[in-house]
C-alpha positions as a printed NumPy array, in Angstrom:
array([[ -0.118,  -0.036,  -0.058],
       [  1.236,   3.4  ,  -0.444],
       [  2.657,   5.56 ,   2.168],
       [  1.249,   8.867,   3.101],
       [ -2.312,   9.502,   4.018],
       [ -3.827,   5.915,   4.323],
       [ -7.475,   7.096,   4.453],
       [ -7.082,   8.748,   0.998],
       [ -5.142,   5.855,  -0.57 ],
       [ -7.686,   3.31 ,   0.65 ],
       [-10.73 ,   4.948,  -1.087],
       [ -9.842,   4.2  ,  -4.829],
       [ -6.803,   2.147,  -5.584],
       [ -6.815,  -0.048,  -2.503],
       [-10.509,  -1.065,  -3.24 ],
       [ -9.848,  -1.68 ,  -6.969],
       [ -6.575,  -3.605,  -6.203],
       [ -8.144,  -5.926,  -3.649],
       [-10.896,  -7.021,  -5.996],
       [ -8.443,  -7.624,  -8.676],
       [ -6.418,  -9.861,  -6.332],
       [ -9.372, -11.935,  -5.196],
       [-10.728, -12.157,  -8.792],
       [ -7.357, -12.954, -10.505],
       [ -5.491, -15.365,  -7.911],
       [ -8.407, -16.423,  -5.589],
       [ -6.169, -16.494,  -2.587],
       [ -7.153, -18.126,   0.742],
       [ -5.78 , -15.322,   2.72 ],
       [ -4.701, -11.506,   1.975],
       [ -2.231,  -9.923,   4.346],
       [ -2.461,  -6.156,   4.236],
       [  0.476,  -4.175,   5.614],
       [  0.255,  -0.551,   5.502],
       [  3.183,   1.642,   5.617],
       [  3.34 ,   5.208,   6.823],
       [  0.977,   6.389,   9.667],
       [ -2.482,   5.247,   9.329],
       [ -5.459,   4.075,  11.387],
       [ -6.244,   0.355,  11.591],
       [ -9.867,   1.281,  11.517],
       [ -9.534,   2.853,   8.148],
       [ -8.098,  -0.391,   6.878],
       [-11.165,  -2.255,   8.37 ],
       [-13.747,   0.175,   6.709],
       [-11.971,  -0.281,   3.306],
       [-12.118,  -3.856,   3.281],
       [-15.787,  -3.888,   4.799],
       [-16.699,  -1.512,   1.867],
       [-15.704,  -4.092,  -0.911],
       [-17.172,  -7.376,   0.899],
       [-20.473,  -7.082,  -0.915],
       [-18.504,  -7.287,  -4.366],
       [-15.947, -10.088,  -3.576],
       [-16.257, -13.039,  -1.116],
       [-13.999, -11.975,   1.84 ],
       [-14.084, -11.034,   5.602],
       [-11.655,  -9.611,   8.033],
       [ -9.91 , -12.532,   9.837],
       [ -7.03 , -11.227,  12.379],
       [ -6.384,  -7.721,  13.096],
       [ -2.675,  -7.602,  14.314],
       [ -0.557,  -4.72 ,  15.548],
       [  3.016,  -5.115,  15.865],
       [  4.652,  -3.001,  18.781],
       [  8.151,  -2.267,  19.669],
       [  8.117,  -2.223,  23.339],
       [ 11.418,  -0.074,  23.581],
       [  9.571,   2.883,  21.715],
       [  6.041,   2.395,  23.044],
       [  6.024,   5.568,  25.021],
       [  7.612,   7.672,  22.469],
       [  5.345,   6.563,  19.757],
       [  2.279,   7.171,  21.91 ],
       [  3.559,  10.754,  22.483],
       [  4.589,  11.524,  18.866],
       [  1.609,   9.595,  16.902],
       [ -1.194,  10.027,  19.499],
       [ -4.612,   8.979,  17.955],
       [ -2.99 ,   6.96 ,  14.978],
       [ -1.054,   5.005,  17.522],
       [ -3.821,   4.376,  19.819],
       [ -6.179,   3.415,  17.195],
       [ -3.823,   0.663,  16.016],
       [ -4.06 ,  -0.74 ,  19.51 ],
       [ -7.667,  -0.173,  20.188],
       [ -8.848,  -1.995,  16.957],
       [ -6.332,  -4.977,  17.206],
       [ -7.408,  -8.425,  18.064],
       [ -3.826,  -9.615,  18.709],
       [ -0.958,  -7.25 ,  19.431],
       [  2.602,  -8.66 ,  19.09 ],
       [  5.354,  -7.174,  20.878],
       [  8.719,  -6.957,  19.168],
       [ 12.228,  -6.621,  20.441],
       [ 11.219,  -8.055,  23.817],
       [ 14.518, -10.136,  23.91 ],
       [ 16.613,  -7.034,  23.714],
       [ 14.37 ,  -4.889,  25.885],
       [ 15.602,  -3.549,  29.232],
       [ 14.099,  -4.876,  32.444],
       [ 10.428,  -3.226,  32.924],
       [ 10.03 ,  -2.226,  29.365],
       [  7.731,  -5.073,  28.438],
       [  5.435,  -4.727,  31.473],
       [  5.356,  -0.873,  31.06 ],
       [  4.379,  -1.469,  27.346],
       [  1.72 ,  -4.088,  28.486],
       [  0.275,  -1.67 ,  30.916],
       [ -0.31 ,   1.035,  28.12 ],
       [ -1.632,  -1.473,  25.864],
       [ -4.149,  -2.865,  28.743],
       [ -5.351,   0.815,  29.126],
       [ -6.463,   1.043,  25.583],
       [ -7.326,  -2.541,  24.727],
       [ -8.344,  -4.961,  27.548],
       [ -9.491,  -7.639,  25.13 ],
       [ -6.666,  -8.2  ,  22.808],
       [ -4.226, -11.184,  23.171],
       [ -0.803,  -9.808,  23.561],
       [  2.317, -11.684,  22.426],
       [  5.147, -10.638,  24.505],
       [  7.459, -13.802,  23.75 ],
       [  9.717, -13.313,  20.776],
       [  8.006, -14.8  ,  17.84 ],
       [ 10.778, -17.026,  16.618],
       [ 10.453, -18.98 ,  20.041],
       [  6.849, -19.825,  19.402],
       [  5.595, -22.92 ,  17.66 ],
       [  2.611, -22.978,  15.337],
       [  0.187, -24.006,  18.234],
       [  1.236, -21.227,  20.419],
       [  0.791, -18.545,  17.741],
       [ -2.642, -19.928,  16.789],
       [ -3.616, -19.619,  20.392],
       [ -2.617, -16.02 ,  20.281],
       [ -4.585, -15.408,  17.164],
       [ -7.753, -17.077,  18.152],
       [ -7.638, -16.138,  21.976],
       [ -7.891, -20.029,  22.933],
       [ -5.533, -20.083,  25.817],
       [ -5.888, -16.483,  27.451],
       [ -5.774, -15.035,  30.968],
       [ -9.542, -15.523,  31.055],
       [ -9.541, -19.056,  30.351],
       [ -6.741, -20.133,  32.915],
       [ -8.653, -18.022,  35.693],
       [-11.808, -19.936,  34.6  ],
       [-10.249, -23.303,  34.957],
       [ -8.566, -22.234,  38.363],
       [-11.926, -21.187,  39.625],
       [-13.676, -24.402,  38.595],
       [-11.089, -26.462,  40.267],
       [-11.355, -24.559,  43.314],
       [-15.208, -24.804,  43.232],
       [-15.003, -28.626,  42.726],
       [-12.587, -29.16 ,  45.477],
       [-14.716, -26.809,  47.917],
       [-18.014, -28.589,  47.045],
       [-16.121, -32.047,  47.846],
       [-15.032, -30.551,  51.224],
       [-18.796, -29.554,  51.913],
       [-19.993, -32.94 ,  50.995],
       [-17.544, -34.499,  53.365],
       [-18.413, -32.134,  56.179],
       [-21.967, -33.001,  55.609],
       [-21.477, -36.53 ,  55.89 ],
       [-19.415, -36.22 ,  59.234],
       [-22.597, -34.461,  60.619],
       [-24.929, -37.082,  59.515],
       [-26.742, -38.889,  62.471],
       [-29.411, -41.399,  62.762],
       [-31.819, -41.402,  65.794],
       [-33.88 , -44.216,  66.614],
       [-36.972, -43.935,  68.758],
       [-36.429, -41.591,  71.71 ],
       [-32.746, -41.772,  71.636],
       [-31.169, -38.472,  72.705],
       [-28.34 , -37.159,  70.899],
       [-26.289, -34.055,  71.997],
       [-24.812, -33.387,  68.648],
       [-25.03 , -29.849,  67.242],
       [-26.118, -28.925,  63.771],
       [-24.369, -26.02 ,  62.28 ],
       [-25.985, -22.681,  61.024],
       [-23.724, -21.887,  57.926],
       [-24.741, -18.332,  57.051],
       [-23.447, -17.386,  53.509],
       [-24.004, -13.731,  53.16 ],
       [-24.358, -12.489,  49.574],
       [-25.095,  -8.917,  48.818],
       [-27.898,  -8.235,  46.622],
       [-28.229, -11.595,  44.9  ],
       [-24.842, -11.634,  43.109],
       [-24.225, -14.264,  40.618],
       [-20.961, -14.992,  41.859],
       [-20.019, -18.807,  42.409],
       [-17.744, -18.073,  45.297],
       [-18.16 , -19.743,  48.607],
       [-17.542, -18.363,  51.843],
       [-15.429, -20.356,  54.354],
       [-16.528, -18.333,  57.263],
       [-18.812, -20.72 ,  58.813],
       [-20.811, -19.177,  61.869],
       [-21.333, -22.127,  64.366],
       [-24.473, -21.985,  66.352],
       [-25.247, -24.696,  69.027],
       [-28.913, -25.227,  68.047],
       [-30.959, -27.334,  65.434],
       [-31.481, -24.696,  62.817],
       [-31.478, -25.044,  58.967],
       [-28.718, -23.88 ,  56.589],
       [-29.534, -20.356,  55.956],
       [-28.31 , -18.821,  52.598],
       [-29.278, -14.867,  52.511],
       [-29.578, -13.389,  49.168],
       [-30.856, -10.003,  48.573],
       [-31.996,  -8.988,  45.127],
       [-30.491,  -7.767,  41.921],
       [-26.785,  -7.143,  41.87 ],
       [-24.587,  -9.262,  39.39 ],
       [-20.922,  -9.85 ,  40.158],
       [-18.592,  -7.942,  37.864],
       [-16.073, -10.433,  38.242],
       [-13.416,  -9.157,  35.687],
       [-11.868,  -6.013,  34.616],
       [ -8.841,  -5.626,  32.501],
       [ -6.589,  -7.153,  35.148],
       [ -9.044,  -9.718,  35.922],
       [-10.129,  -9.77 ,  39.506],
       [-13.297, -10.179,  41.323],
       [-14.72 , -10.003,  44.94 ],
       [-17.158, -12.179,  46.845],
       [-19.469,  -9.724,  48.582],
       [-17.966, -10.043,  51.935],
       [-14.44 ,  -9.805,  50.42 ],
       [-13.512, -13.152,  51.694],
       [-12.177, -14.484,  48.353],
       [-10.069, -12.486,  45.751],
       [ -9.678, -13.915,  42.137],
       [ -6.879, -12.043,  40.442],
       [ -4.957, -12.66 ,  37.331],
       [ -2.205, -10.979,  35.188],
       [ -0.223, -11.236,  31.938],
       [  3.488, -10.596,  32.395],
       [  6.49 , -10.473,  30.439],
       [  8.812, -11.116,  33.633],
       [ 11.021, -13.987,  33.847],
       [ 11.163, -16.256,  37.118],
       [ 13.235, -18.921,  38.424],
       [ 11.895, -22.089,  39.991],
       [ 13.663, -21.027,  43.112],
       [ 11.841, -17.7  ,  43.171],
       [  8.377, -19.152,  42.499],
       [  9.037, -21.683,  45.536],
       [  9.987, -18.778,  47.732],
       [  6.874, -16.854,  46.938],
       [  4.699, -20.041,  47.976],
       [  6.792, -20.97 ,  50.95 ],
       [  6.12 , -17.522,  52.327],
       [  2.573, -17.808,  51.836],
       [  2.503, -20.885,  53.707],
       [  4.394, -19.439,  56.548],
       [  2.334, -16.06 ,  56.897],
       [ -0.732, -15.868,  58.809],
       [ -2.236, -12.834,  56.867],
       [ -4.138, -14.965,  54.564],
       [ -4.385, -17.981,  52.398],
       [ -3.651, -18.89 ,  48.684],
       [ -6.538, -21.361,  47.924],
       [ -5.082, -22.019,  44.459],
       [ -2.732, -20.534,  41.753],
       [ -1.891, -21.466,  38.144],
       [  0.647, -19.966,  35.998],
       [  2.859, -20.166,  32.923],
       [  6.007, -18.06 ,  32.923],
       [  9.39 , -17.589,  31.213],
       [ 12.164, -19.316,  33.056],
       [ 15.057, -17.057,  33.618],
       [ 17.49 , -19.663,  33.649],
       [ 16.704, -21.405,  30.233],
       [ 14.731, -21.119,  27.005],
       [ 11.896, -23.217,  28.466],
       [  8.846, -21.981,  30.361],
       [  7.713, -22.968,  33.819],
       [  4.168, -24.131,  34.242],
       [  3.098, -24.258,  37.942],
       [  0.077, -25.288,  39.821],
       [ -0.306, -24.527,  43.667],
       [ -2.831, -25.72 ,  46.328],
       [ -2.027, -25.414,  49.984],
       [  0.624, -27.934,  50.955],
       [  1.299, -28.915,  47.274],
       [  3.493, -26.977,  44.776],
       [  4.006, -28.58 ,  41.376],
       [  6.311, -27.352,  38.456],
       [  6.92 , -28.772,  35.168],
       [  8.946, -27.269,  32.229],
       [  7.438, -26.854,  28.859],
       [  7.358, -25.051,  25.574],
       [  7.036, -21.27 ,  25.508],
       [  3.688, -19.524,  25.466],
       [  2.879, -16.36 ,  23.791],
       [  2.864, -14.479,  27.262],
       [  3.323, -15.069,  30.804],
       [  0.152, -15.638,  32.783],
       [ -0.488, -15.711,  36.691],
       [ -3.707, -16.564,  38.31 ],
       [ -4.504, -16.618,  42.089],
       [ -7.545, -17.271,  44.183],
       [ -6.74 , -16.013,  47.637],
       [ -8.368, -15.25 ,  50.877],
       [ -7.048, -12.268,  53.065],
       [ -5.056, -10.557,  50.251],
       [ -5.921,  -7.585,  47.975],
       [ -5.149,  -7.454,  44.227],
       [ -2.549,  -4.658,  44.975],
       [ -0.693,  -7.098,  47.497],
       [ -0.799, -10.152,  45.013],
       [  0.493,  -7.881,  42.131],
       [  3.304,  -6.391,  44.425],
       [  4.156, -10.134,  45.353],
       [  4.312, -11.487,  41.953],
       [  5.234,  -8.576,  39.8  ],
       [  7.353,  -6.315,  42.428]])
């Protein structure tokens, strides 16, 4: 495509050329890479304008971003640069292998501010296999998915615990037999009927034979995820938090983090999962934690690092400081 004002170039020559390419060569895919300063939304609009004349539709919207110059480009190119971030479905970070410490995460924060939904590739592309690249393009192994799996695993374990708990308190009384066992009144207070599937471990025990009361008021939905992916139970007992990161970790550093959690009385990490770059090799660390058990295995690079945590007694800011510093 011609350099210069992309919105002008697109109106005539581009639309004509696009139709000629489709009708002459019948390609499976067409890659459009504009030169010069332009808006991704203009490219999308131009393609959309000819889709009634030729059989095509927009597939991937990819923006390549130099992490070392992100702040400078944002300042110098303003709305054009922001537009390329906002309309991308996948954002590929370049030069992360030579970036100074902190540059990648600084660029990540800028991108998240303008586009919380895009898949962001922080790993050098040459280190990724086809499966990882397609996962980034199709959003099949993103942070939301990892957090969802962690929450489902925690829910399953929690319900299993509840089942065992109920079995232990099941008593058969025959005739007039007197039993001095005490049922428990488990008060689960949810503010305004929220649709959050978190469960409170704070069971209040009363020595009477009442039923299990679950108090739900009306109406409020639980807004579980923002761009840093966290949510609260109504009484702030559980925090689900996740983040993407370009930071590298060692196995010893991760072990030290979870050892510290085990030793502290402040709160509890109920479950944590993650995929992060190994600082000591070209491989990546895949970890899974529940209280008393920390499993690590080494695997292929993913398109970006991801950490998710389900905790009681910790805030999102505290978890972010612990893992990202």
